[in-house]
Short mmCIF file of C-alpha atoms in Angstrom, two decimals:
data_model
loop_
_atom_site.label_atom_id
_atom_site.label_comp_id
_atom_site.label_asym_id
_atom_site.label_seq_id
_atom_site.Cartn_x
_atom_site.Cartn_y
_atom_site.Cartn_z
CA MET A 1 9.61 44.51 -29.17
CA GLU A 2 11.88 43.81 -31.93
CA ALA A 3 8.95 46.43 -34.64
CA LEU A 4 9.38 44.63 -37.44
CA PRO A 5 10.66 47.16 -41.76
CA GLU A 6 7.39 50.01 -42.43
CA PHE A 7 4.44 47.77 -44.59
CA ALA A 8 1.55 48.25 -45.52
CA LEU A 9 -0.84 45.53 -45.90
CA ALA A 10 -3.90 45.04 -48.80
CA ARG A 11 -6.41 42.22 -48.13
CA PRO A 12 -7.78 41.59 -50.87
CA ARG A 13 -11.46 39.66 -51.09
CA THR A 14 -12.01 39.27 -54.35
CA ILE A 15 -9.15 37.97 -57.42
CA ALA A 16 -9.94 41.25 -58.97
CA GLU A 17 -9.24 43.40 -56.11
CA LEU A 18 -6.20 40.60 -55.26
CA ALA A 19 -5.15 41.15 -59.18
CA ALA A 20 -5.68 44.87 -58.76
CA ALA A 21 -2.94 45.06 -56.02
CA ARG A 22 -0.89 42.70 -57.17
CA ALA A 23 -0.56 44.65 -60.56
CA ALA A 24 -0.05 48.26 -57.96
CA HIS A 25 2.55 46.56 -56.19
CA PRO A 26 4.10 44.24 -58.40
CA ASP A 27 7.52 43.91 -56.14
CA ALA A 28 4.64 43.35 -52.84
CA GLY A 29 5.06 40.50 -51.56
CA LEU A 30 2.06 38.18 -51.67
CA LEU A 31 1.45 37.32 -47.85
CA GLY A 32 -0.24 33.73 -47.44
CA GLY A 33 0.13 31.54 -44.11
CA GLY A 34 3.30 33.62 -43.44
CA THR A 35 5.63 30.68 -42.38
CA ASP A 36 8.56 31.15 -44.93
CA LEU A 37 7.58 34.97 -45.63
CA MET A 38 7.11 36.05 -42.46
CA VAL A 39 10.38 34.65 -40.63
CA ASN A 40 12.83 36.03 -43.73
CA ILE A 41 10.71 39.09 -43.39
CA ARG A 42 11.66 38.91 -39.54
CA ARG A 43 15.49 38.54 -40.09
CA GLY A 44 16.19 40.90 -42.42
CA ILE A 45 15.79 38.94 -45.09
CA VAL A 46 13.40 40.91 -48.23
CA ALA A 47 11.95 43.92 -46.75
CA PRO A 48 8.72 44.02 -48.56
CA LYS A 49 7.02 47.14 -48.86
CA VAL A 50 3.36 46.29 -49.55
CA LEU A 51 2.98 43.64 -48.60
CA ILE A 52 -0.74 41.70 -49.98
CA GLU A 53 -2.85 38.77 -48.37
CA THR A 54 -4.17 36.30 -50.04
CA LYS A 55 -6.45 33.90 -47.58
CA GLY A 56 -9.17 36.93 -47.83
CA VAL A 57 -9.92 36.15 -51.53
CA ALA A 58 -11.81 33.63 -50.16
CA ALA A 59 -12.51 32.86 -53.67
CA LEU A 60 -9.12 30.64 -53.91
CA ARG A 61 -10.19 28.32 -50.86
CA THR A 62 -11.53 26.07 -52.21
CA ILE A 63 -10.40 22.66 -53.18
CA ALA A 64 -13.18 21.17 -55.79
CA ALA A 65 -13.93 18.16 -58.50
CA ALA A 66 -12.76 19.62 -61.63
CA GLU A 67 -14.25 18.32 -65.11
CA SER A 68 -12.74 14.55 -64.89
CA GLY A 69 -9.86 15.82 -61.60
CA PHE A 70 -9.23 18.56 -59.01
CA GLU A 71 -8.45 22.22 -58.93
CA ILE A 72 -7.54 23.55 -55.59
CA GLY A 73 -7.46 27.51 -54.63
CA ALA A 74 -3.62 28.81 -54.14
CA SER A 75 -5.60 30.65 -50.35
CA ALA A 76 -6.64 26.31 -49.67
CA THR A 77 -4.90 25.04 -46.52
CA LEU A 78 -1.98 22.61 -46.70
CA VAL A 79 -4.38 20.99 -43.23
CA GLU A 80 -7.49 21.33 -45.85
CA ILE A 81 -5.26 20.01 -48.74
CA ALA A 82 -4.20 16.86 -45.94
CA GLU A 83 -7.59 15.65 -45.23
CA HIS A 84 -9.73 16.17 -47.68
CA ALA A 85 -10.97 13.17 -48.31
CA GLU A 86 -11.62 12.66 -52.49
CA LEU A 87 -8.24 14.38 -52.89
CA ARG A 88 -6.75 11.91 -50.69
CA ARG A 89 -8.74 9.09 -52.59
CA HIS A 90 -7.52 10.74 -56.03
CA PHE A 91 -4.76 11.79 -55.96
CA PRO A 92 -2.36 9.43 -52.15
CA GLY A 93 0.75 11.70 -53.01
CA VAL A 94 -0.72 15.41 -52.66
CA ALA A 95 -2.53 14.26 -49.55
CA GLU A 96 0.84 12.73 -48.32
CA ALA A 97 2.56 15.79 -49.28
CA ALA A 98 1.32 17.90 -47.87
CA GLN A 99 0.78 16.43 -44.64
CA SER A 100 4.83 15.92 -44.50
CA ILE A 101 5.38 19.57 -43.82
CA ALA A 102 6.67 21.60 -41.40
CA GLY A 103 4.22 20.55 -38.04
CA PRO A 104 0.24 20.98 -37.92
CA THR A 105 0.62 24.10 -36.89
CA GLN A 106 3.14 26.04 -39.71
CA ARG A 107 0.10 23.60 -41.92
CA ILE A 108 -3.05 25.49 -40.31
CA MET A 109 -1.27 28.52 -41.08
CA GLY A 110 0.46 28.13 -45.02
CA THR A 111 -1.43 27.72 -48.05
CA LEU A 112 -0.72 25.98 -51.47
CA GLY A 113 0.33 29.05 -52.85
CA GLY A 114 2.99 29.93 -50.02
CA ASN A 115 4.20 27.06 -51.06
CA LEU A 116 4.42 26.58 -54.48
CA CYS A 117 6.21 29.96 -53.87
CA LEU A 118 8.36 29.23 -51.26
CA ASP A 119 11.05 31.00 -51.43
CA THR A 120 14.39 28.57 -52.18
CA ARG A 121 17.03 28.57 -48.92
CA CYS A 122 20.60 27.54 -48.43
CA ILE A 123 22.87 27.90 -45.16
CA TYR A 124 24.04 31.09 -46.38
CA TYR A 125 20.89 32.89 -46.80
CA ASN A 126 18.22 31.81 -44.16
CA GLN A 127 20.41 33.08 -41.61
CA SER A 128 19.87 36.84 -38.79
CA GLN A 129 21.47 39.72 -40.13
CA TRP A 130 24.22 40.36 -38.04
CA TRP A 131 25.03 36.86 -39.16
CA ARG A 132 24.75 37.64 -42.81
CA ALA A 133 26.16 40.51 -42.35
CA ALA A 134 29.61 38.93 -41.02
CA ASN A 135 30.20 35.84 -43.27
CA ASP A 136 29.60 39.48 -45.98
CA HIS A 137 26.10 38.78 -47.86
CA CYS A 138 25.73 36.34 -50.21
CA LEU A 139 24.55 36.89 -53.84
CA LYS A 140 20.92 36.19 -52.77
CA THR A 141 20.71 38.92 -50.67
CA THR A 142 22.86 42.17 -51.80
CA GLY A 143 26.23 40.32 -51.97
CA THR A 144 27.99 39.36 -55.07
CA MET A 145 29.67 36.55 -54.31
CA CYS A 146 27.70 32.90 -54.24
CA HIS A 147 29.58 31.13 -50.96
CA VAL A 148 28.35 27.93 -51.97
CA ALA A 149 30.15 28.07 -55.08
CA PRO A 150 32.19 30.65 -55.21
CA LYS A 151 33.58 30.28 -58.77
CA SER A 152 29.44 30.38 -59.16
CA ARG A 153 30.24 33.60 -61.78
CA GLY A 154 26.68 35.69 -59.80
CA VAL A 155 25.03 32.07 -60.63
CA CYS A 156 22.46 31.52 -57.48
CA PHE A 157 22.19 27.37 -56.01
CA ALA A 158 19.59 27.93 -52.63
CA THR A 159 17.96 24.93 -52.77
CA TYR A 160 14.11 25.03 -53.51
CA SER A 161 12.57 22.60 -50.55
CA GLY A 162 8.86 22.62 -51.61
CA ASP A 163 6.95 19.83 -50.98
CA LEU A 164 3.91 20.10 -52.61
CA ALA A 165 5.59 21.38 -56.60
CA PRO A 166 6.98 17.27 -56.71
CA ALA A 167 3.70 15.36 -55.74
CA LEU A 168 1.93 17.80 -58.39
CA MET A 169 4.01 17.92 -61.08
CA ALA A 170 4.95 14.04 -61.20
CA LEU A 171 1.02 13.65 -62.06
CA GLY A 172 1.45 15.54 -65.03
CA ALA A 173 -0.74 19.67 -62.99
CA LYS A 174 -1.42 22.47 -65.02
CA VAL A 175 -1.66 26.19 -63.00
CA GLU A 176 -2.75 28.89 -63.99
CA LEU A 177 -1.82 32.22 -63.51
CA LEU A 178 -3.41 35.84 -63.78
CA GLY A 179 -1.12 38.86 -64.90
CA PRO A 180 -2.14 42.42 -65.93
CA ALA A 181 -1.72 40.72 -69.59
CA GLY A 182 -4.60 38.89 -68.23
CA GLN A 183 -5.05 34.36 -67.51
CA ARG A 184 -2.58 32.13 -68.41
CA ARG A 185 -2.12 28.09 -68.06
CA LEU A 186 1.00 26.35 -68.44
CA ASP A 187 2.51 22.78 -66.28
CA LEU A 188 3.32 23.59 -63.16
CA ALA A 189 6.52 22.03 -63.51
CA ALA A 190 7.70 25.03 -66.15
CA LEU A 191 6.44 27.34 -63.28
CA TYR A 192 10.11 27.03 -61.88
CA ILE A 193 13.36 27.89 -64.04
CA GLY A 194 15.80 27.27 -61.72
CA GLU A 195 18.79 25.69 -63.74
CA SER A 196 21.63 26.91 -61.99
CA ARG A 197 23.69 26.22 -64.38
CA HIS A 198 27.69 26.71 -63.95
CA ASP A 199 27.78 28.47 -67.36
CA GLY A 200 25.25 30.97 -66.37
CA LYS A 201 23.59 29.96 -69.15
CA GLY A 202 20.09 28.71 -67.55
CA LYS A 203 16.87 29.89 -67.66
CA GLY A 204 17.08 31.02 -64.20
CA ASP A 205 18.73 30.30 -60.57
CA GLY A 206 18.78 30.05 -57.00
CA LYS A 207 17.54 33.49 -57.15
CA ASN A 208 15.56 33.70 -60.26
CA PHE A 209 13.54 30.89 -59.20
CA LEU A 210 9.41 31.16 -60.33
CA GLY A 211 8.57 31.35 -63.67
CA LEU A 212 6.24 34.35 -62.84
CA LEU A 213 5.55 37.42 -65.23
CA PRO A 214 5.80 40.97 -63.34
CA GLY A 215 2.46 40.99 -61.55
CA GLU A 216 1.62 37.50 -61.98
CA ILE A 217 -0.05 35.74 -59.12
CA VAL A 218 -1.04 31.82 -59.02
CA LEU A 219 -4.60 31.46 -59.16
CA ARG A 220 -4.99 27.86 -58.67
CA VAL A 221 -3.84 24.06 -59.47
CA ARG A 222 -4.91 21.65 -61.40
CA VAL A 223 -4.72 18.08 -61.52
CA GLU A 224 -6.90 15.72 -64.18
CA ASP A 225 -7.48 11.75 -62.83
CA ARG A 226 -6.36 10.57 -65.51
CA GLY A 227 -7.41 6.63 -64.93
CA GLY A 228 -5.48 4.26 -62.98
CA TRP A 229 -2.85 6.06 -62.55
CA ARG A 230 -0.97 5.50 -58.26
CA SER A 231 0.48 8.26 -56.61
CA GLY A 232 2.51 9.11 -53.80
CA TYR A 233 5.51 10.93 -51.62
CA ASP A 234 8.08 10.35 -49.09
CA LYS A 235 11.16 12.41 -47.84
CA MET A 236 14.15 12.11 -45.81
CA ARG A 237 14.17 14.50 -42.80
CA ILE A 238 17.01 14.95 -40.13
CA ARG A 239 13.99 15.68 -38.06
CA ARG A 240 9.89 14.37 -38.86
CA SER A 241 8.41 18.03 -37.91
CA ILE A 242 9.42 21.88 -38.29
CA GLU A 243 12.11 20.50 -41.05
CA TYR A 244 13.20 21.25 -44.45
CA PRO A 245 14.20 18.22 -46.32
CA VAL A 246 17.20 16.41 -47.17
CA ALA A 247 15.50 14.83 -49.93
CA GLY A 248 11.64 14.74 -51.40
CA VAL A 249 10.40 12.61 -54.15
CA ALA A 250 6.73 12.11 -56.20
CA VAL A 251 5.81 9.41 -57.59
CA ALA A 252 2.81 8.70 -59.87
CA LEU A 253 2.45 6.02 -61.51
CA LYS A 254 0.84 3.23 -63.86
CA ARG A 255 0.73 -0.66 -63.35
CA GLU A 256 -0.45 -2.49 -66.40
CA GLY A 257 -0.32 -6.48 -65.60
CA ASP A 258 3.20 -7.26 -64.72
CA ALA A 259 3.79 -3.69 -66.81
CA LEU A 260 4.45 -0.28 -66.37
CA ALA A 261 2.14 1.31 -67.94
CA GLY A 262 3.79 5.17 -66.93
CA LEU A 263 6.40 6.29 -64.47
CA GLY A 264 6.05 10.92 -63.36
CA ILE A 265 8.83 10.55 -60.31
CA ALA A 266 10.21 14.76 -59.45
CA VAL A 267 12.50 15.75 -56.36
CA THR A 268 12.93 18.19 -54.83
CA GLY A 269 15.41 19.35 -51.55
CA THR A 270 18.13 19.13 -53.89
CA ASN A 271 18.36 21.78 -56.19
CA PRO A 272 17.17 25.23 -57.03
CA ARG A 273 13.60 24.02 -58.30
CA PRO A 274 11.72 21.54 -58.37
CA VAL A 275 13.29 18.48 -60.48
CA LEU A 276 10.74 16.28 -63.51
CA LEU A 277 13.21 13.56 -64.09
CA GLU A 278 13.45 13.28 -67.98
CA GLY A 279 13.66 9.97 -69.43
CA THR A 280 11.53 7.83 -67.37
CA GLU A 281 10.43 6.44 -69.99
CA ALA A 282 13.21 3.89 -70.17
CA LEU A 283 11.43 1.64 -66.94
CA LEU A 284 8.63 1.45 -68.85
CA GLY A 285 6.96 -1.38 -70.47
CA ARG A 286 8.32 -4.37 -68.01
CA ALA A 287 8.27 -5.10 -64.23
CA PRO A 288 10.56 -3.01 -62.34
CA ASP A 289 13.34 -4.89 -61.90
CA ALA A 290 16.98 -4.47 -60.92
CA ALA A 291 18.29 -2.83 -64.02
CA GLY A 292 15.14 -0.82 -63.83
CA PHE A 293 16.30 0.27 -60.51
CA ALA A 294 19.64 0.98 -61.50
CA LYS A 295 18.07 2.88 -64.69
CA LEU A 296 16.37 4.73 -61.92
CA ASP A 297 18.85 5.76 -59.79
CA ASP A 298 21.29 7.18 -62.41
CA LEU A 299 18.63 9.20 -63.81
CA VAL A 300 17.75 10.80 -60.33
CA ARG A 301 21.92 11.07 -59.75
CA ASP A 302 21.87 12.56 -63.14
CA GLN A 303 19.31 14.95 -62.56
CA ILE A 304 19.85 16.59 -59.22
CA MET A 305 22.59 18.38 -57.67
CA ALA A 306 22.89 18.37 -54.42
CA MET A 307 25.24 21.43 -53.50
CA LYS A 308 26.18 22.44 -49.99
CA THR A 309 23.60 24.58 -49.57
CA THR A 310 21.93 22.62 -46.02
CA PHE A 311 24.56 21.28 -43.49
CA THR A 312 23.84 17.87 -45.00
CA GLN A 313 26.11 16.68 -47.38
CA GLY A 314 24.98 16.51 -51.43
CA PHE A 315 26.54 13.15 -51.81
CA TYR A 316 24.60 11.65 -49.51
CA ARG A 317 21.15 13.49 -50.29
CA ARG A 318 21.62 12.11 -53.63
CA ARG A 319 21.97 9.05 -52.34
CA VAL A 320 18.50 9.78 -50.23
CA ALA A 321 17.18 11.29 -53.75
CA GLY A 322 17.05 7.22 -55.03
CA VAL A 323 16.48 5.05 -52.40
CA LEU A 324 13.60 7.52 -51.62
CA ALA A 325 12.87 7.22 -55.30
CA ARG A 326 13.16 3.14 -55.57
CA ARG A 327 10.87 2.59 -52.30
CA LEU A 328 8.33 4.43 -53.41
CA VAL A 329 8.08 3.02 -56.67
CA GLU A 330 8.62 -0.24 -55.69
CA ARG A 331 5.65 0.26 -52.67
CA LEU A 332 3.25 1.74 -55.49
CA TRP A 333 3.56 -0.91 -57.40
CA ASN A 334 2.48 -3.62 -55.05
CA ILE A 335 -0.81 -1.52 -53.96
CA MET B 1 -0.15 53.53 -41.00
CA PRO B 2 -2.15 52.70 -38.09
CA ARG B 3 -6.27 50.75 -38.82
CA LEU B 4 -8.63 49.89 -36.45
CA LEU B 5 -8.37 46.23 -35.32
CA THR B 6 -11.74 44.45 -34.06
CA LEU B 7 -11.81 41.17 -33.04
CA THR B 8 -13.32 39.17 -30.26
CA LEU B 9 -9.78 38.21 -27.59
CA ASN B 10 -10.65 35.52 -24.63
CA GLY B 11 -14.59 35.72 -24.94
CA ARG B 12 -15.27 40.03 -24.90
CA ALA B 13 -14.84 41.69 -27.57
CA ARG B 14 -12.55 45.03 -28.38
CA SER B 15 -10.90 47.42 -30.70
CA ASP B 16 -7.32 49.19 -30.95
CA ALA B 17 -5.74 50.93 -33.44
CA VAL B 18 -2.83 48.98 -34.30
CA ALA B 19 -0.26 49.15 -37.27
CA ASP B 20 0.35 47.09 -40.25
CA ASN B 21 3.32 46.31 -39.35
CA LEU B 22 2.47 45.07 -35.67
CA LEU B 23 2.21 41.43 -35.08
CA LEU B 24 -0.11 39.03 -33.34
CA LEU B 25 2.25 37.89 -30.48
CA ASP B 26 3.60 41.97 -30.31
CA TYR B 27 -0.15 43.87 -30.12
CA LEU B 28 -1.02 40.41 -27.21
CA ARG B 29 2.13 41.35 -24.85
CA GLU B 30 3.38 44.85 -25.52
CA LYS B 31 -0.05 46.50 -26.37
CA LEU B 32 -2.04 44.48 -23.72
CA GLY B 33 0.70 42.76 -21.55
CA LEU B 34 -1.12 39.25 -22.14
CA THR B 35 2.20 38.08 -21.32
CA GLY B 36 1.24 34.47 -20.54
CA THR B 37 2.05 34.60 -24.58
CA LYS B 38 6.17 33.99 -24.81
CA THR B 39 8.98 34.28 -27.81
CA GLY B 40 10.45 32.37 -27.53
CA CYS B 41 12.12 31.57 -31.42
CA ASP B 42 10.85 33.96 -33.46
CA GLY B 43 11.37 32.58 -36.90
CA GLY B 44 7.65 29.75 -36.27
CA GLU B 45 10.06 26.28 -34.82
CA CYS B 46 9.35 26.58 -31.52
CA GLY B 47 5.83 27.11 -31.07
CA ALA B 48 6.07 29.17 -27.94
CA CYS B 49 3.57 31.40 -29.02
CA THR B 50 0.64 29.25 -30.10
CA VAL B 51 -2.30 30.73 -29.37
CA LEU B 52 -5.76 29.67 -31.05
CA ILE B 53 -7.89 31.61 -33.46
CA ASP B 54 -10.60 30.22 -33.98
CA ASP B 55 -10.20 27.38 -32.67
CA ARG B 56 -7.11 26.55 -34.00
CA PRO B 57 -3.67 26.70 -33.37
CA VAL B 58 -1.57 29.28 -35.04
CA LEU B 59 2.27 30.75 -35.16
CA SER B 60 1.73 34.63 -33.05
CA CYS B 61 4.86 34.79 -34.02
CA LEU B 62 4.62 34.67 -37.26
CA THR B 63 0.79 36.91 -37.38
CA LEU B 64 0.47 40.38 -38.47
CA ALA B 65 -2.34 41.46 -35.37
CA ALA B 66 -4.62 43.16 -38.65
CA SER B 67 -4.73 39.80 -40.58
CA CYS B 68 -7.21 38.52 -37.69
CA GLU B 69 -9.94 41.37 -38.03
CA GLY B 70 -12.70 40.12 -37.02
CA ARG B 71 -11.55 36.55 -35.68
CA ARG B 72 -11.59 35.12 -32.59
CA ILE B 73 -8.20 35.02 -30.56
CA ASP B 74 -7.94 32.82 -27.27
CA THR B 75 -4.45 33.22 -25.67
CA VAL B 76 -3.95 31.02 -22.35
CA GLU B 77 -5.11 33.59 -19.89
CA ALA B 78 -8.68 33.26 -20.68
CA LEU B 79 -7.98 29.29 -20.15
CA SER B 80 -9.23 29.51 -16.08
CA ALA B 81 -12.66 30.68 -14.65
CA ASP B 82 -13.35 31.34 -10.77
CA GLY B 83 -9.37 31.22 -10.00
CA LYS B 84 -9.25 27.25 -11.47
CA LEU B 85 -7.48 25.65 -13.84
CA ASN B 86 -9.14 24.49 -16.62
CA ALA B 87 -8.52 20.40 -18.28
CA VAL B 88 -5.28 21.01 -20.13
CA GLN B 89 -3.73 22.92 -17.52
CA ARG B 90 -4.08 20.74 -14.72
CA GLY B 91 -3.46 18.22 -16.42
CA PHE B 92 0.26 19.52 -17.48
CA HIS B 93 -0.03 20.73 -13.89
CA GLU B 94 -0.93 16.95 -11.79
CA LYS B 95 0.95 14.78 -14.81
CA LEU B 96 4.01 17.09 -14.11
CA GLY B 97 3.90 18.28 -17.46
CA ALA B 98 5.78 21.24 -17.48
CA GLN B 99 9.57 22.09 -15.93
CA CYS B 100 10.87 24.36 -16.98
CA GLY B 101 8.12 26.15 -18.05
CA TYR B 102 8.28 28.50 -21.02
CA CYS B 103 6.72 26.17 -23.41
CA THR B 104 3.83 25.37 -21.26
CA PRO B 105 1.55 28.26 -22.16
CA GLY B 106 2.41 27.07 -25.90
CA LEU B 107 1.32 23.56 -25.91
CA VAL B 108 -1.25 23.72 -23.37
CA MET B 109 -2.80 25.94 -26.08
CA ALA B 110 -2.29 23.75 -28.68
CA SER B 111 -3.35 20.19 -26.77
CA GLU B 112 -6.64 22.67 -26.10
CA GLY B 113 -6.64 23.00 -29.69
CA LEU B 114 -6.73 19.47 -29.92
CA LEU B 115 -9.08 18.96 -27.16
CA ARG B 116 -11.43 21.02 -28.37
CA ARG B 117 -11.26 19.21 -32.50
CA ASP B 118 -10.76 15.93 -30.91
CA PRO B 119 -12.21 14.94 -27.22
CA ASP B 120 -10.51 11.60 -26.84
CA PRO B 121 -7.00 11.43 -28.71
CA ASP B 122 -4.56 8.76 -28.78
CA GLU B 123 -1.57 8.86 -28.61
CA ALA B 124 -0.56 8.96 -31.73
CA ALA B 125 -3.09 12.08 -32.50
CA ILE B 126 -1.89 13.78 -29.11
CA ARG B 127 2.44 13.74 -31.02
CA GLU B 128 0.85 14.89 -34.60
CA ALA B 129 -1.16 17.93 -32.83
CA LEU B 130 2.00 18.09 -30.89
CA ALA B 131 4.93 18.59 -33.34
CA SER B 132 4.79 21.99 -34.32
CA ASN B 133 6.18 22.56 -29.83
CA ILE B 134 9.14 22.16 -28.64
CA CYS B 135 10.85 21.55 -25.41
CA ARG B 136 13.90 21.30 -23.59
CA CYS B 137 13.16 19.77 -20.85
CA THR B 138 10.58 17.04 -20.62
CA GLY B 139 11.51 14.57 -23.30
CA TYR B 140 7.70 14.66 -23.92
CA VAL B 141 6.68 12.01 -21.59
CA LYS B 142 4.65 13.79 -19.44
CA ILE B 143 2.92 15.84 -21.75
CA ILE B 144 1.42 12.78 -23.49
CA GLU B 145 0.33 12.48 -20.49
CA ALA B 146 -0.62 15.28 -19.45
CA VAL B 147 -3.07 15.77 -22.62
CA ARG B 148 -4.58 12.23 -22.02
CA HIS B 149 -5.33 13.01 -17.81
CA ALA B 150 -6.76 16.34 -18.96
CA ALA B 151 -8.77 14.64 -21.56
CA ARG B 152 -9.82 12.13 -18.94
CA LEU B 153 -10.75 15.48 -16.34
CA ARG B 154 -12.81 17.51 -19.70
CA ALA B 155 -14.79 13.72 -20.50
CA GLU B 156 -16.23 14.24 -16.09
CA ALA B 157 -17.01 17.23 -16.48
CA ALA B 158 -18.68 16.67 -19.06
CA ALA B 159 -20.45 14.06 -17.84
CA PRO B 160 -23.89 14.56 -15.70
#
């Protein structure tokens, strides 16, 4: 038996108990399904002294129609999101993204909150203790140098690979947070600050990629049904289950007659944050034609930053992201 | 710090003192001697440690024992009764769904979870339900035949 490091487990049942536990232990690990956090604890990558289990908070397990959309609690499981018939009817992209995560057993365990806050990944980080020690620890753990970009001057490039964030961001979802200073709501895209600018002047990076304030927790996500929008999610993996993406793309679009009237695209698996593409309005007002797709490919290639954080080469991930985006726009346009 | 854990394991209620950092896998294997559940990758990638919690497959190598308070847990030891294999075990045995056997308890439990939820799955549903379990021997074809066979055996046993 390989013992885990010592930690205390808190099992709150209500949002108030959860918030109190979090406020008392701002450095605690938030434990959803454990499919990400427990792996990292077992590998000696992180060693929180306190774990706060979120699944016991019944009020956060609901998926409910609210106003003109849906509210999904942070402790709703991935299988519940994937199999929720009403949610799938309104927002197929969200259900497709949930269905694409890991394998069926991981989806029974994993939660929305865990997937949104999924730790960033890198081939120099997601390794055993002895592997990392032999290679000199990277700066996302205890080291001083990024092995992916040795000249990065303290900037980490570990890759964000959650699937629900891009699917929800493309639809303009908001996230509700609770912290010691109270509740606040922001665009889900604004939760992700991992800009990782090479000059070190970005807001965050692969190590500091979530815009949560100390003691803050994700309560739920709200996605509005804006009427007439179609959505989808697609990703490429080397293996079709229990595998992280080469690249994942979420598209939400609105078609009016023969013209694109709205387009949101978000990409995962390439940057230290899910990237909500800027400049997609350049494709609006006409049907997506060859020129439009060329423009789309430019947007993808310009804004994503596939570094050597996975076993798949960066240039290939960039190409795959562009192809997935084009295919998905074509599929949704022709529904 | 130890806490008292009360749960239903393989149909029987029991209570044990467990530490907060004890994994369900280690609770089953090391504390209770139920070694049918296998330690594989230790990282949630292989499915050898799959058990059922409230009839749904879960990876016991990533689940804390203390999180299972009040839950109903079934391991591979629960399946046979009176010396007889259950339908899934017979399916794997009769259709040669096991070779080296190391992944088998996990695959059996994932299949058992599938059949409790969907008694008559088609091949696509079987492939989908077993996608969290890795087998390096069989190539999966015999495993899929085994689950289909198990579904028939269950249906026969349930028929009047």
